[in-house]
XYZ file of C-alpha atoms in Angstrom:
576
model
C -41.207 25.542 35.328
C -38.392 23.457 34.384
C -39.514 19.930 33.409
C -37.740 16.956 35.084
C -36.230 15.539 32.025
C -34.498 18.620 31.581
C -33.381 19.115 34.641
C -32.047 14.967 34.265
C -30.575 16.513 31.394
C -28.871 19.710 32.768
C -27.546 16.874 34.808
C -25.894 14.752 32.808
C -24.285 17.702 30.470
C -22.870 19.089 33.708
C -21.204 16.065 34.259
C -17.660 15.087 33.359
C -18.548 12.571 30.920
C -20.978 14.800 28.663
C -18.669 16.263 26.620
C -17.228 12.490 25.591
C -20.512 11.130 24.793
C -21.205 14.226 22.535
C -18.075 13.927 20.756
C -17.769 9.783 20.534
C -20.969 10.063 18.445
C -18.393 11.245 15.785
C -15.083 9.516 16.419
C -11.987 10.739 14.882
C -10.261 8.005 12.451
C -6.591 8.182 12.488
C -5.553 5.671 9.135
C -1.906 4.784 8.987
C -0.285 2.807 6.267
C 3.379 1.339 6.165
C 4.619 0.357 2.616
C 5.121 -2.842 1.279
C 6.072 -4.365 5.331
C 5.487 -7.798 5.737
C 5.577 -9.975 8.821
C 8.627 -8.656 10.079
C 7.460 -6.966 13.036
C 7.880 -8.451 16.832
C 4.291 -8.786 17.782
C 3.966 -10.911 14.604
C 7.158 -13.152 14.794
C 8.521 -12.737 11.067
C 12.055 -12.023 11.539
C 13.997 -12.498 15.334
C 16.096 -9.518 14.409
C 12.987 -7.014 13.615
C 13.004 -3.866 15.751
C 9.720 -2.499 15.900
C 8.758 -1.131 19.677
C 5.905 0.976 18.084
C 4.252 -1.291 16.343
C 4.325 -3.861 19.074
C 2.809 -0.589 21.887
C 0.289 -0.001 19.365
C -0.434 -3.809 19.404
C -0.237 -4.036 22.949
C -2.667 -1.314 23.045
C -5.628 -2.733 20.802
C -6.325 -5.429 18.846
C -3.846 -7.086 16.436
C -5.138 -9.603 13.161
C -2.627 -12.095 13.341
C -3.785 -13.629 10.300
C -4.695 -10.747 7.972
C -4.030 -10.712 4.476
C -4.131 -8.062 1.438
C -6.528 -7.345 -1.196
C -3.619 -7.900 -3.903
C 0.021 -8.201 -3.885
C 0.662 -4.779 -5.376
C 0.394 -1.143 -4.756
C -2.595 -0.367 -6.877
C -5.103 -2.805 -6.616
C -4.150 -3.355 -3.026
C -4.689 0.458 -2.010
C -7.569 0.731 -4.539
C -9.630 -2.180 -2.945
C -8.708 -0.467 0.607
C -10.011 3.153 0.043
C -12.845 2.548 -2.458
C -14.237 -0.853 -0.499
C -14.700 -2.674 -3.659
C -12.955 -5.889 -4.270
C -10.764 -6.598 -8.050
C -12.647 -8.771 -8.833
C -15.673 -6.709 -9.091
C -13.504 -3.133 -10.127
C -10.875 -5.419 -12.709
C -8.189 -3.632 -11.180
C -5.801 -6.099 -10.665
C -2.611 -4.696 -11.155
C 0.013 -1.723 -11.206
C 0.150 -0.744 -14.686
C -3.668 0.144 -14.209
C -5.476 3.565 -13.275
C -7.716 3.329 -10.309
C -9.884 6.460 -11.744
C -9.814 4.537 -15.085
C -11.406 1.440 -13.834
C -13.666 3.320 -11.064
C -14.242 6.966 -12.312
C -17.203 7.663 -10.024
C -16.036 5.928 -6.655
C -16.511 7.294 -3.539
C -12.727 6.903 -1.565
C -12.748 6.856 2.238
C -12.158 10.402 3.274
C -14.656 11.575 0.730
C -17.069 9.384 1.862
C -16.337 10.574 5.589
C -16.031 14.264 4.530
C -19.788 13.617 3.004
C -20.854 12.964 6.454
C -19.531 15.346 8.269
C -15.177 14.740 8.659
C -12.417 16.956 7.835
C -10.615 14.337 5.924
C -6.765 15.041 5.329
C -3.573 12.977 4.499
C 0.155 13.002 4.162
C 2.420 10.338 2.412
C 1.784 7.614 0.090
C -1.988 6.466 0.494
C -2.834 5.583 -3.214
C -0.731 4.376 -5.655
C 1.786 7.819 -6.136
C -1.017 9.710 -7.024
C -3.558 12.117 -4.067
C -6.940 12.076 -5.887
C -7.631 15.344 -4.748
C -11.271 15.340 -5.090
C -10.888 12.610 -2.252
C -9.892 15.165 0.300
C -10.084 18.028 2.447
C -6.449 19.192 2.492
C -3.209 17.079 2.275
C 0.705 17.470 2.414
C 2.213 18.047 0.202
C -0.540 20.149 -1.311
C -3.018 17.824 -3.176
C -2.911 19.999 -6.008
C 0.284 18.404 -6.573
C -1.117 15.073 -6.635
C 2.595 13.897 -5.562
C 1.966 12.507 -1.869
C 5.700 12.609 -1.485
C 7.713 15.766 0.448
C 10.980 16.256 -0.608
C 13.367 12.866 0.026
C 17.300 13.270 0.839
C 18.436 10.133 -2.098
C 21.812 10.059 -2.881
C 23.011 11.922 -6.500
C 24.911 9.150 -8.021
C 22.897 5.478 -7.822
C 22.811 3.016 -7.738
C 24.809 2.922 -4.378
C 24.616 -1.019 -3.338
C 23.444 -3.116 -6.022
C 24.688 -2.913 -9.547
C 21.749 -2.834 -12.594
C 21.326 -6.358 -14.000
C 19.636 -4.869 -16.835
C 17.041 -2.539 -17.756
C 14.451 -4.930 -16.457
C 15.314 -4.222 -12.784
C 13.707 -1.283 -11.015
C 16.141 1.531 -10.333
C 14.672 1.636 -6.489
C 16.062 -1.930 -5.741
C 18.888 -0.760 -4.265
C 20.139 0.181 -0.264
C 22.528 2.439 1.643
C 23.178 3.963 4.654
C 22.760 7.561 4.318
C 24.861 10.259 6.381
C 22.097 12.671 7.375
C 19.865 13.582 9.950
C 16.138 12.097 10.216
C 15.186 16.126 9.296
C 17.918 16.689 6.460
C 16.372 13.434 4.933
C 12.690 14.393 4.760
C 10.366 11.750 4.001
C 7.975 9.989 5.959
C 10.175 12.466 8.570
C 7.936 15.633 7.229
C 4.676 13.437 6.595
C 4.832 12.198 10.582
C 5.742 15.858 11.433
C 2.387 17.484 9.593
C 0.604 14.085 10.694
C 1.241 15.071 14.815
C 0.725 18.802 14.204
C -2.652 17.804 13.181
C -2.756 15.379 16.286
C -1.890 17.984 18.655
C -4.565 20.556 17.580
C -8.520 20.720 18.547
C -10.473 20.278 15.599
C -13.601 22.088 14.638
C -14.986 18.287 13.151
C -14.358 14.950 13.735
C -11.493 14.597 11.683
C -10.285 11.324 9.377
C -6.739 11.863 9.122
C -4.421 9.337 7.000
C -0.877 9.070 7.246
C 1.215 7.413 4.635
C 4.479 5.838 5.417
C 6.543 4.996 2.453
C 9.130 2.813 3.950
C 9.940 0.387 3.937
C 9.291 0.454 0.221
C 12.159 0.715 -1.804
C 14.593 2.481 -2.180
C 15.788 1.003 1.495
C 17.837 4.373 1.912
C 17.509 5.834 5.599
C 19.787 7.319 7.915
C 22.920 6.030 9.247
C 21.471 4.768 12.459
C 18.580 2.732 11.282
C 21.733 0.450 10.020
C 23.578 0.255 13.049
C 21.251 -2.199 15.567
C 22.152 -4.767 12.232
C 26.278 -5.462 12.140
C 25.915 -7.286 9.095
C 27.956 -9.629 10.113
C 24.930 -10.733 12.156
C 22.187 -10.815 9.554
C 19.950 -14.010 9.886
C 18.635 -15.301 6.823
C 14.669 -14.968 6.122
C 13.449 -17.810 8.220
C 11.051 -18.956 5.419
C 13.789 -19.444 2.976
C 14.455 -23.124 2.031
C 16.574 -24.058 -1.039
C 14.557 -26.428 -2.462
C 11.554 -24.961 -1.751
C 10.173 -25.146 -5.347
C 10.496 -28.753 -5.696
C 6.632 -29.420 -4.772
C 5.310 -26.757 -6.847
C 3.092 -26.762 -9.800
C 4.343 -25.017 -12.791
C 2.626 -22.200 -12.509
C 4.150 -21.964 -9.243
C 7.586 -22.616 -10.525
C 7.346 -20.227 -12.834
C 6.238 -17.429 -10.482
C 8.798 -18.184 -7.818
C 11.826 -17.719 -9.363
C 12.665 -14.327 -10.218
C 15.444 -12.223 -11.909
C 16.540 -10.200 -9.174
C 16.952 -12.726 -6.233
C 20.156 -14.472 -8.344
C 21.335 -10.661 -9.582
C 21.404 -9.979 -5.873
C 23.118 -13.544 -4.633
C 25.827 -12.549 -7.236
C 26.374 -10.163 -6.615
C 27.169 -10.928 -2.848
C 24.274 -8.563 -1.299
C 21.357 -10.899 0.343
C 22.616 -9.962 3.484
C 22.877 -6.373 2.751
C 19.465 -5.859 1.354
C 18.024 -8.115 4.406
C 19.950 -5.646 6.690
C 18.851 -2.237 4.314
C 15.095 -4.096 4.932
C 15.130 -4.277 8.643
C 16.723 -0.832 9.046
C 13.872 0.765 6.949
C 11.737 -1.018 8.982
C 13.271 0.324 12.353
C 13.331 3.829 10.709
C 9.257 3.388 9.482
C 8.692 2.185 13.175
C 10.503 5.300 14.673
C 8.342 8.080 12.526
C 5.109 5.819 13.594
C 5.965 6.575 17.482
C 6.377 10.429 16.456
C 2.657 9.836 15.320
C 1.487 8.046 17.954
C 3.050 10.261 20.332
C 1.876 13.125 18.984
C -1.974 11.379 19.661
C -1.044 10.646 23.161
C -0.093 14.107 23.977
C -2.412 16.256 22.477
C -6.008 16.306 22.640
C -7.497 13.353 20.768
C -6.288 10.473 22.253
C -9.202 9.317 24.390
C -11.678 9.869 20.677
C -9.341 8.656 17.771
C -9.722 4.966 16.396
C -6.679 4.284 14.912
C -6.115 1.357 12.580
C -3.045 0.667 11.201
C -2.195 -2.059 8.006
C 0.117 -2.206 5.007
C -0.565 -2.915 1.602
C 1.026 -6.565 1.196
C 4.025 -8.237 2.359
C 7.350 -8.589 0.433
C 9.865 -11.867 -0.651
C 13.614 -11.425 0.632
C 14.284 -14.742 -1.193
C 11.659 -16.953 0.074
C 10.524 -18.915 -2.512
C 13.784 -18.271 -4.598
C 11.924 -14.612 -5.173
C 12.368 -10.884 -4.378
C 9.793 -8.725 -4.703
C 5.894 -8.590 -4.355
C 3.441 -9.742 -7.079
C 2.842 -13.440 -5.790
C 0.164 -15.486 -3.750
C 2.509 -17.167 -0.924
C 2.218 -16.190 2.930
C 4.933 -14.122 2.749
C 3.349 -11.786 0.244
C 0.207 -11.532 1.265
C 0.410 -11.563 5.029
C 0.425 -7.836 6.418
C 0.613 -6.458 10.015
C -2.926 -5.350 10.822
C -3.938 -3.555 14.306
C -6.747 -1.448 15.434
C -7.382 0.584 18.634
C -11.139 1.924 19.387
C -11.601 3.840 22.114
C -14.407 3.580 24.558
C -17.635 5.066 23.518
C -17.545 4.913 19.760
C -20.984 4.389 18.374
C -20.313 0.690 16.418
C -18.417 -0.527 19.948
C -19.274 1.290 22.706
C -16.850 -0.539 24.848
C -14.072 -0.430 22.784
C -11.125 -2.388 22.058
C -9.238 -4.781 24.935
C -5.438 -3.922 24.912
C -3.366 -6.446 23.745
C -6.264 -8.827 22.001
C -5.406 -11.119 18.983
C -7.473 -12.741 16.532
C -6.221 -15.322 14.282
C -9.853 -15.382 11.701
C -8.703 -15.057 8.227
C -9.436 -10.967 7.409
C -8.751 -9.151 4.669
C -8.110 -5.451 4.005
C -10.947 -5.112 2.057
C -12.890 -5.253 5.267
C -11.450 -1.768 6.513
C -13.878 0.487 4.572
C -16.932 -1.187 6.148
C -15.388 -1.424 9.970
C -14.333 1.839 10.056
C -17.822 3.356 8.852
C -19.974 0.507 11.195
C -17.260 1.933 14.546
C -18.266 5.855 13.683
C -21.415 5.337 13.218
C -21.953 6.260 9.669
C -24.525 4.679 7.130
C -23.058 1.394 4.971
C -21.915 2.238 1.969
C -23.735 -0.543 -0.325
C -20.703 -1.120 -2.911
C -18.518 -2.269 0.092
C -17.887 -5.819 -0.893
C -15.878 -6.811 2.684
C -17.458 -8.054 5.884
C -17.342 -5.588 8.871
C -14.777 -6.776 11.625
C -16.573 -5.588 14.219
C -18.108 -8.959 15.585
C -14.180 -9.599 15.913
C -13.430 -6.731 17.663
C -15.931 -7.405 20.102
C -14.910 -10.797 20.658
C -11.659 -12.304 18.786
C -13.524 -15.844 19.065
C -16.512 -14.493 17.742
C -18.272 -17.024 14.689
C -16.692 -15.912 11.294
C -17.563 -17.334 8.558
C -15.515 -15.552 5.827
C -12.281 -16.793 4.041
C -9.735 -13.753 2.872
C -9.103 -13.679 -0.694
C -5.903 -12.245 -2.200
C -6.583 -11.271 -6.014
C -3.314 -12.259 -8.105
C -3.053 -9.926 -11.197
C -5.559 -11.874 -13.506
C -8.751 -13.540 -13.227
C -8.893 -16.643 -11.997
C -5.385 -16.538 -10.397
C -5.829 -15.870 -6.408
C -4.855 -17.132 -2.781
C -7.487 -17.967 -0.487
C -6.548 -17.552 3.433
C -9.035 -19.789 5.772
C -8.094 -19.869 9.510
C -5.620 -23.267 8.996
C -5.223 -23.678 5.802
C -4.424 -21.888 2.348
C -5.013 -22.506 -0.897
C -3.605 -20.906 -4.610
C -4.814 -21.470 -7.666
C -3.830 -20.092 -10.892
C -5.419 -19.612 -14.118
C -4.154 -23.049 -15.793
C -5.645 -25.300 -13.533
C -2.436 -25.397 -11.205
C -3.501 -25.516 -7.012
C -1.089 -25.316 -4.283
C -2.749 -25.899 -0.335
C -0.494 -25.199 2.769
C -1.600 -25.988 6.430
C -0.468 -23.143 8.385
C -0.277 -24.668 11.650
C 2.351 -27.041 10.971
C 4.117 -25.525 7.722
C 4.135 -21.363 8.574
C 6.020 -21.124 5.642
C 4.173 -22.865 3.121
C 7.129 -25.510 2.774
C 4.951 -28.593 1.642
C 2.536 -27.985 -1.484
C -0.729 -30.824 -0.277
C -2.405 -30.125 -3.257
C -1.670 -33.358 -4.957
C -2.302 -35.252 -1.731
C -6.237 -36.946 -2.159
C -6.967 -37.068 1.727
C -6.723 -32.639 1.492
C -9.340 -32.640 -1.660
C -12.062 -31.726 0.764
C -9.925 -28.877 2.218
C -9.865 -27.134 -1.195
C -13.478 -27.395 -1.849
C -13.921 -26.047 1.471
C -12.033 -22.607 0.311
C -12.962 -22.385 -3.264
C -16.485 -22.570 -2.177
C -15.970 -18.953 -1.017
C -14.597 -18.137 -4.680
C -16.579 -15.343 -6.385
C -18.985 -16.739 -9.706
C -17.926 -14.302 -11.960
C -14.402 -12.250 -12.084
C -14.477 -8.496 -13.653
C -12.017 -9.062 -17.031
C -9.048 -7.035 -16.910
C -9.070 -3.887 -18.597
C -6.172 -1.633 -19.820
C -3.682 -4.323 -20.501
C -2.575 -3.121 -23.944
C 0.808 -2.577 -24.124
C 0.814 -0.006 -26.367
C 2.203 -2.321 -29.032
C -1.113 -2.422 -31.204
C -1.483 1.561 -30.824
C 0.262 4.162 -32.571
C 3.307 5.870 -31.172
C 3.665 9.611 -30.186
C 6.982 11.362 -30.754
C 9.078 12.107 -28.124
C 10.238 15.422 -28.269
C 13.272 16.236 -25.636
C 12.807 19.420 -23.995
C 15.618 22.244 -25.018
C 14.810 24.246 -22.376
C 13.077 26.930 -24.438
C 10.605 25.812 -26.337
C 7.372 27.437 -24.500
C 4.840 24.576 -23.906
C 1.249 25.179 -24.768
C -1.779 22.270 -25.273
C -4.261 22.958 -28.012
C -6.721 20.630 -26.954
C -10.155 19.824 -28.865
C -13.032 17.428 -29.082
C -13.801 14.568 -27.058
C -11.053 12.421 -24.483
C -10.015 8.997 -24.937
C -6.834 7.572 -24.074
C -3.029 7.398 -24.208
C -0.462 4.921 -23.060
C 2.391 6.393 -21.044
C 5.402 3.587 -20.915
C 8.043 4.673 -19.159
C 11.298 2.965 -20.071
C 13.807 5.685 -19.010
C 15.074 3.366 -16.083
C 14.042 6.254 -13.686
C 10.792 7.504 -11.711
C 9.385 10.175 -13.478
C 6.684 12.880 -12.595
C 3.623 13.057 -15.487
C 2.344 16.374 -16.198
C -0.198 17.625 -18.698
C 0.047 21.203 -20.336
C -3.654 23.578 -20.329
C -3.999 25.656 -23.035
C -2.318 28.752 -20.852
C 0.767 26.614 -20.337
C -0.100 25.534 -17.060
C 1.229 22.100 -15.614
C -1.308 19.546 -14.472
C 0.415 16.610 -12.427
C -0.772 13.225 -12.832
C 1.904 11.585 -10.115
C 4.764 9.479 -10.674
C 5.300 6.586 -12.842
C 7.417 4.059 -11.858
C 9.977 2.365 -14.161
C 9.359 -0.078 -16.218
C 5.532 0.486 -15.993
C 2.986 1.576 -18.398
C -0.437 3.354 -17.553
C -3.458 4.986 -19.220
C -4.019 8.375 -18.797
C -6.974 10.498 -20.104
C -6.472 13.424 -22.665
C -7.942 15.505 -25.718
C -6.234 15.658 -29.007
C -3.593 18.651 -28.829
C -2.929 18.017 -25.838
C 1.256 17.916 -24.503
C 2.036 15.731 -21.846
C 5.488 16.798 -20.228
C 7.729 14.006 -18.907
C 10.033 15.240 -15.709
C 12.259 13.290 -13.596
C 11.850 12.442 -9.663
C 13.568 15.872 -8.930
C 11.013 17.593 -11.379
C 13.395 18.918 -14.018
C 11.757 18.224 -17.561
C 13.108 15.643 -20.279
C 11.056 15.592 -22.839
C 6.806 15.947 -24.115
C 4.314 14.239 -26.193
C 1.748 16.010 -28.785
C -1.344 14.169 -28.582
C -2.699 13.502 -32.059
C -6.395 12.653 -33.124
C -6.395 9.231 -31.850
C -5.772 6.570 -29.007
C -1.579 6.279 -28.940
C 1.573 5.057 -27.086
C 3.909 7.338 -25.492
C 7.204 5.558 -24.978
C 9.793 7.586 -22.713
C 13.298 6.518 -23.728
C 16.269 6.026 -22.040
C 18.044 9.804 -21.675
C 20.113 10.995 -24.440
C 18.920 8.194 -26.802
C-alpha cells in the first residue's frame, strides 16, 4: 500500500513545477565584472552621451544599487575584498603593488567556496588582479594554468597611437584609438563573452558559479572602429562633474591628491576630448559583449535558475577634480554600477527580484560574498566582514543601518558613503563632507562648516577601531638587487632551488606590461600573471631560483638568479 504522503508526493514531482523547486535549491550564480566603469551608464545618469542598452535591460530586469560604492579605488584590493569577503582593513591589502595570496595565503575565494559546496565554479577574463588563482577554480579560459585571465588582444604594433609619453611615470596603457578590425579579429572580452555563453547555453551536471570578466573599459581604450562612431568628436560633452576651480575648498590632503600628472599631459596635448570619446566607446563596446552574455542566458537553458549580479571594481576621473585616473576617495571614483537579478524560487528569496527596482542605501561591494551565499542557500562564511543585501532586495526601503566604506591605500585614509551625505578623511587629520542631494558632484567641501559637525560624527561612528598596517610596502630600496641578465636566446634556463622561501621584489620599470614566470628545476615555466608598469610586487621563491621576465606578447627579455636572501629585481628599460 502506497501511503498518502507519497502519493501527495508522486503528485507534486509529476507536476510542472517539480523540477524548478529541485533545482532552485541550488541556484546557478552568473558573476560579471566590467573594469574600472564608473557612473557612465544610462540607468545611472553619469554621462548624457553613454550608450549602454545592456546594462540598462539588465537594470530594467532586477534590481539596480544606485548608490553603491567599492571596497577600494584600485584593482587589487578592490577585487580582493570582493572574492575573499574580507574587508582591507582587516586583510592590509590596500593597494596594487600588493599580492592578494601574500596578505591572505589561506583564503577561501568565491568559486572555491561554492565549488566546496557543491558548484562547478569557472571563469573567463579579468576577475582578480591579472592573475587566475587557480586553486580558486574548476576550469577557466584561458586555461588557469596560465594564470593570465586574458585571451589573445588585437593592440596595435607601434604605440603609443593617441597620446604621446609624458615621461616614464605615465602608464603605457593610457592611451586610445580606433582600431580597424572586426569584434572577432580583436579578441578580448570578444572570446571571454564567447566561452562565457557557450557555457550559458549548455545543461550542467551542477549548479554552476560562472564569472565573467570584462576588461574594458580599462585601459588601453582600443576597440573597434565602430564603438567610435555613435561619438563625432566634434560632439564630445565634457564630464559633467568637472568644474575648474573645483579644488579651491579642499584640504591639503585633498589638493594634493586631486591634481595629477596626466590630466595636464593630456590637456596639452589637445586630447580630453579624445580620451572622453576612446572612454565612452569602450564603454559601448563592454556593453555590446555583456548582451552576447546575457543573450546567451536568455536563450539557452538557465535563464529561469541563474542569479546574476553584475558590479565593477571602482569608478574612474576623466578630469573631475583636475585628475585622471583611479586611486582617490571622491564620488566619481568610488561610485560603481551595481545590479542584481534573482530569479523566483532561490532559497535566500524565494520570490525573487522585482524588475526594474532601485535602492539608493549606501552598499558596498564587500557585501557581494555574503548575498550571494545567503540567495543560494549556502552556510555563512564567518570571515565575511559585509552585511548581506538581501533585506534590500526584498524591499529597497527596507531599515539599513550600514554606511559603505571605501578603503584609500593607507590606514586611516578612507571615504565613508551614508545615504545623503559623504565624508573623507585622510591620514593627517584633513576631512572633506559632501551632501549628495544637492552637490552630486561633491562641488562644495562642508567640512569646515560647524552646523555639519554632527554629520561627520554620524559616519565616522561606523569607522572600524583598529586598521590592519600595511604590509609589503618596501620598495625594494633597502633590499639587495638581483642582476638582470637579458635573455640571448640560447642560454637554456634551469632553477636550482633549495631551502626555505621568502621573498623577492619584482619592479618593473621597462615602461611595458610584462608576463612573470618562474623556472622549475626541469626548465619548466611557472606564470605568475602580468605586472603592470611602473608597479612593484612580492612574489614568493627559494634561493636558485630564475624568474624569467617576458613581454605582453610573451617573448622573453631578460631573468633573475635568486640568491640566498630577500632581494629587488628591477626590470630596466629594453636595451639599457
Amino acid at each position: 500500500m502506497i501511503r498518502p504522503f507519497l502519493i501527495c508526493l508522486f503528485a507534486l514531482c509529476a507536476s510542472a513545477s517539480c523540477s524548478s523547486i529541485a533545482t532552485a535549491e541550488k541556484p546557478n550564480v552568473l558573476f560579471i565584472s566590467l573594469d574600472d566603469l564608473n557612473d557612465w551608464v544610462g540607468c545611472l545618469g553619469g554621462h548624457p552621451q553613454a550608450l549602454t542598452p545592456n546594462l540598462d535591460r539588465l537594470a530594467e530586469s532586477g534590481a539596480l544599487f544606485t548608490n553603491a560604492h567599492c571596497p577600494a579605488p584600485a584593482c587589487n584590493p578592490s577585487r580582493g575584498a570582493i572574492m575573499t569577503g574580507v574587508s582591507p582593513h582587516v586583510s592590509g591589502l590596500y593597494d596594487n603593488r600588493q599580492s592578494m595570496r601574500g596578505q591572505m595565503p589561506d583564503a577561501d575565494l568565491l568559486p572555491r567556496y561554492f565549488s566546496n559546496h557543491g558548484y562547478w565554479s569557472a571563469g573567463s577574463g579579468k576577475i582578480l588582479h591579472y592573475i587566475i588563482d587557480a586553486q580558486s577554480w574548476d576550469e577557466y579560459y584561458p586555461p588557469k594554468e596560465t594564470e593570465d585571465p586574458f585571451p589573445r588582444t588585437f593592440y596595435p604594433k607601434k604605440r603609443p597611437v593617441s597620446l604621446p609619453r609624458g615621461g616614464p611615470w605615465q602608464y603605457i596603457e593610457t592611451d586610445w584609438a580606433a582600431l580597424d578590425v572586426t569584434d572577432e579579429e580583436f579578441g578580448g572580452d570578444y572570446l571571454v563573452s564567447k566561452w562565457i555563453g557557450e557555457q550559458l547555453s549548455q545543461t550542467h551536471d551542477k549548479p554552476f558559479f560562472l564569472a565573467c570578466g570584462i576588461y574594458r573599459p580599462h585601459e588601453p581604450w582600443f576597440v573597434p572602429q565602430k564603438y567610435f562612431e555613435p561619438f563625432p568628436l566634434d560632439e564630445i560633452q565634457l564630464p559633467p562633474g568637472y568644474l575648474e576651480n573645483d579644488l579651491d575648498d579642499l584640504p591639503p590632503a585633498g589638493k594634493k591628491l586631486g591634481p595629477n600628472r596626466y590630466f595636464p599631459h593630456i590637456r596639452e596635448q589637445g586630447q580630453w576630448k579624445q580620451g572622453i570619446q576612446g572612454y565612452l566607446a569602450s564603454i559601448y563596446f563592454a556593453d555590446t559583449m555583456l548582451g552576447r552574455v546575457l543573450d546567451a542566458l536568455e536563450n539557452g537553458p538557465n535563464k529561469d535558475n541563474t542569479i546574476v549580479v553584475l558590479w565593477s571594481d571602482h569608478g574612474w576621473h576623466l578630469g573631475e577634480k583636475q585628475h585622471w585616473q583611479k586611486y582617490t576617495g571622491w564620488r566619481a571614483c568610488t561610485r560603481i554600477p551595481l545590479i542584481m537579478r534573482v530569479p523566483k524560487g532561490v532559497p535566500g528569496l524565494p520570490q525573487g527580484t522585482v524588475a526594474g527596482t532601485t535602492c539608493d542605501a549606501p552598499v558596498n561591494l564587500l557585501s557581494l560574498f555574503p548575498t550571494l551565499t545567503q540567495l543560494s542557500g549556502l552556510p555563512d562564511k564567518e570571515t565575511n566582514d559585509g552585511p548581506s543585501l538581501v533585506p534590500l532586495l526584498e524591499s529597497p526601503e527596507a531599515q539599513w543601518p550600514h554606511a559603505s566604506i571605501t578603503y584609500l591605500g593607507r590606514p586611516g585614509n578612507f571615504g565613508v558613503s551614508g545615504r545623503r551625505f559623504r565624508y573623507i578623511s585622510y591620514d593627517n587629520g584633513d576631512e572633506e563632507l559632501y551632501d549628495i542631494e544637492t552637490d552630486p558632484y561633491e562641488w562644495n567641501n562642508l567640512a569646515p562648516k560647524d552646523e555639519f559637525a554632527s554629520e561627520i560624527t554620524k559616519l565616522k561612528a561606523f569607522l572600524p577601531a583598529t586598521f590592519a598596517e600595511y604590509a609589503n610596502n618596501n620598495s625594494g630600496a633597502s633590499l639587495p638587487d638581483l642582476e638582470w641578465s637579458p635573455f640571448d636566446g640560447t642560454t637554456e634556463l634551469v632553477s636550482q632551488p633549495m631551502h626555505d622561501p621568502f621573498e623577492i621584489r619584482i619592479s618593473n620599470k621597462a615602461g611595458e606590461p610584462l608576463k612573470i614566470f618562474s623556472i622549475d628545476a626541469h626548465g619548466g615555466k611557472h606564470p605568475y600573471g602580468t605586472l603592470e608598469t611602473g608597479w612593484s610586487k612580492p612574489y614568493e621563491t627559494r634561493p636558485g631560483t630564475i624568474w624569467l621576465i617576458a613581454n605582453a606578447e610573451g617573448q622573453p627579455l631578460g631573468y633573475f638568479t635568486v640568491g640566498k636572501e630577500p632581494a629587488h629585481a628591477e626590470v630596466p628599460v629594453p636595451n639599457q
